[in-house]
């Protein structure tokens, strides 16, 4: 590649990253025209049965875009207000009733131009309990559901907006830091319903929220759930008496002997 070609490639690479800035008016700082959305989602399949002969669902994994700030904006937010993260609120809506189901925060220092989104797994209780439960041949709590359909829909009334900085009440719930390991929200025995995300400025040190919640665009809709018959699991309750074959693999299993 010649010099001009290299320069052009670098411009494309760095130019494709959108950075948000902080504005100031009427004595108040604000995030300018903040924009985020649920980008995509996928059903997480689960092969179950004594011979893994039936497919049901562990749940759904969905991906939400993460607004990136310029270095100057991050320094201003951190030095003046102690703001060093986004906090995300995940909620479920069914039959007109909305309920928060999980809170996570992502520190600005862990976000780079390659941090395009965050992913959260919304799992049935039978899969959410632990990794060990996800290895069961016969899912716990008689879970036999397969998700029939999912959709990503426009969020009613959504529009980009400025996000003004001000101290508000602390979140009266557990707020978990995003890590590289899978972030899991227990969804209970049924996942059918609409799911949406809101976000706000956050100080991980003081555990304080520093703005109103602003909506993330799009809504994840989980449609019908189908109950599957797993004949080979009749009468088996692995949450009480796990099958030997359901043991979580150990590194020693892969050693050459």
PDB file of C-alpha atoms in Angstrom, residues 77-79 81-88 104-110 170-171 173-178 200-211:
ATOM      1  CA  UNK A  77     -17.146  15.154  33.131  1.00  0.00           C
ATOM      2  CA  UNK A  78     -14.698  13.409  35.456  1.00  0.00           C
ATOM      3  CA  UNK A  79     -12.899  16.452  36.880  1.00  0.00           C
ATOM      4  CA  UNK A  81     -18.629  16.101  38.412  1.00  0.00           C
ATOM      5  CA  UNK A  82     -16.930  12.754  39.064  1.00  0.00           C
ATOM      6  CA  UNK A  83     -18.925  11.270  36.157  1.00  0.00           C
ATOM      7  CA  UNK A  84     -16.975   8.340  34.741  1.00  0.00           C
ATOM      8  CA  UNK A  85     -19.592   5.969  33.331  1.00  0.00           C
ATOM      9  CA  UNK A  86     -22.905   5.321  31.664  1.00  0.00           C
ATOM     10  CA  UNK A  87     -25.527   3.491  33.684  1.00  0.00           C
ATOM     11  CA  UNK A  88     -28.093   1.412  31.783  1.00  0.00           C
ATOM     12  CA  UNK A 104     -25.419  -2.096  34.712  1.00  0.00           C
ATOM     13  CA  UNK A 105     -22.733   0.552  34.375  1.00  0.00           C
ATOM     14  CA  UNK A 106     -19.930   0.849  31.842  1.00  0.00           C
ATOM     15  CA  UNK A 107     -16.920   3.028  32.679  1.00  0.00           C
ATOM     16  CA  UNK A 108     -15.683   5.451  30.040  1.00  0.00           C
ATOM     17  CA  UNK A 109     -12.127   4.163  30.542  1.00  0.00           C
ATOM     18  CA  UNK A 110     -13.232   0.734  29.314  1.00  0.00           C
ATOM     19  CA  UNK A 170     -29.280   7.279  43.868  1.00  0.00           C
ATOM     20  CA  UNK A 171     -30.468   4.070  42.238  1.00  0.00           C
ATOM     21  CA  UNK A 173     -31.107  -1.321  43.407  1.00  0.00           C
ATOM     22  CA  UNK A 174     -27.953  -3.288  42.703  1.00  0.00           C
ATOM     23  CA  UNK A 175     -25.910  -1.760  39.869  1.00  0.00           C
ATOM     24  CA  UNK A 176     -23.446  -4.226  38.309  1.00  0.00           C
ATOM     25  CA  UNK A 177     -20.322  -3.238  36.421  1.00  0.00           C
ATOM     26  CA  UNK A 178     -20.066  -4.519  32.851  1.00  0.00           C
ATOM     27  CA  UNK A 200     -27.931   8.153  32.305  1.00  0.00           C
ATOM     28  CA  UNK A 201     -24.680   9.753  33.438  1.00  0.00           C
ATOM     29  CA  UNK A 202     -23.157   7.933  36.448  1.00  0.00           C
ATOM     30  CA  UNK A 203     -20.366   8.219  39.016  1.00  0.00           C
ATOM     31  CA  UNK A 204     -19.080   4.767  39.893  1.00  0.00           C
ATOM     32  CA  UNK A 205     -17.280   6.168  42.972  1.00  0.00           C
ATOM     33  CA  UNK A 206     -20.257   7.877  44.609  1.00  0.00           C
ATOM     34  CA  UNK A 207     -22.853   5.521  43.062  1.00  0.00           C
ATOM     35  CA  UNK A 208     -24.731   8.650  42.040  1.00  0.00           C
ATOM     36  CA  UNK A 209     -26.799   9.241  38.927  1.00  0.00           C
ATOM     37  CA  UNK A 210     -26.120  12.603  37.319  1.00  0.00           C
ATOM     38  CA  UNK A 211     -28.953  13.023  34.833  1.00  0.00           C
TER      39      UNK A 211
END
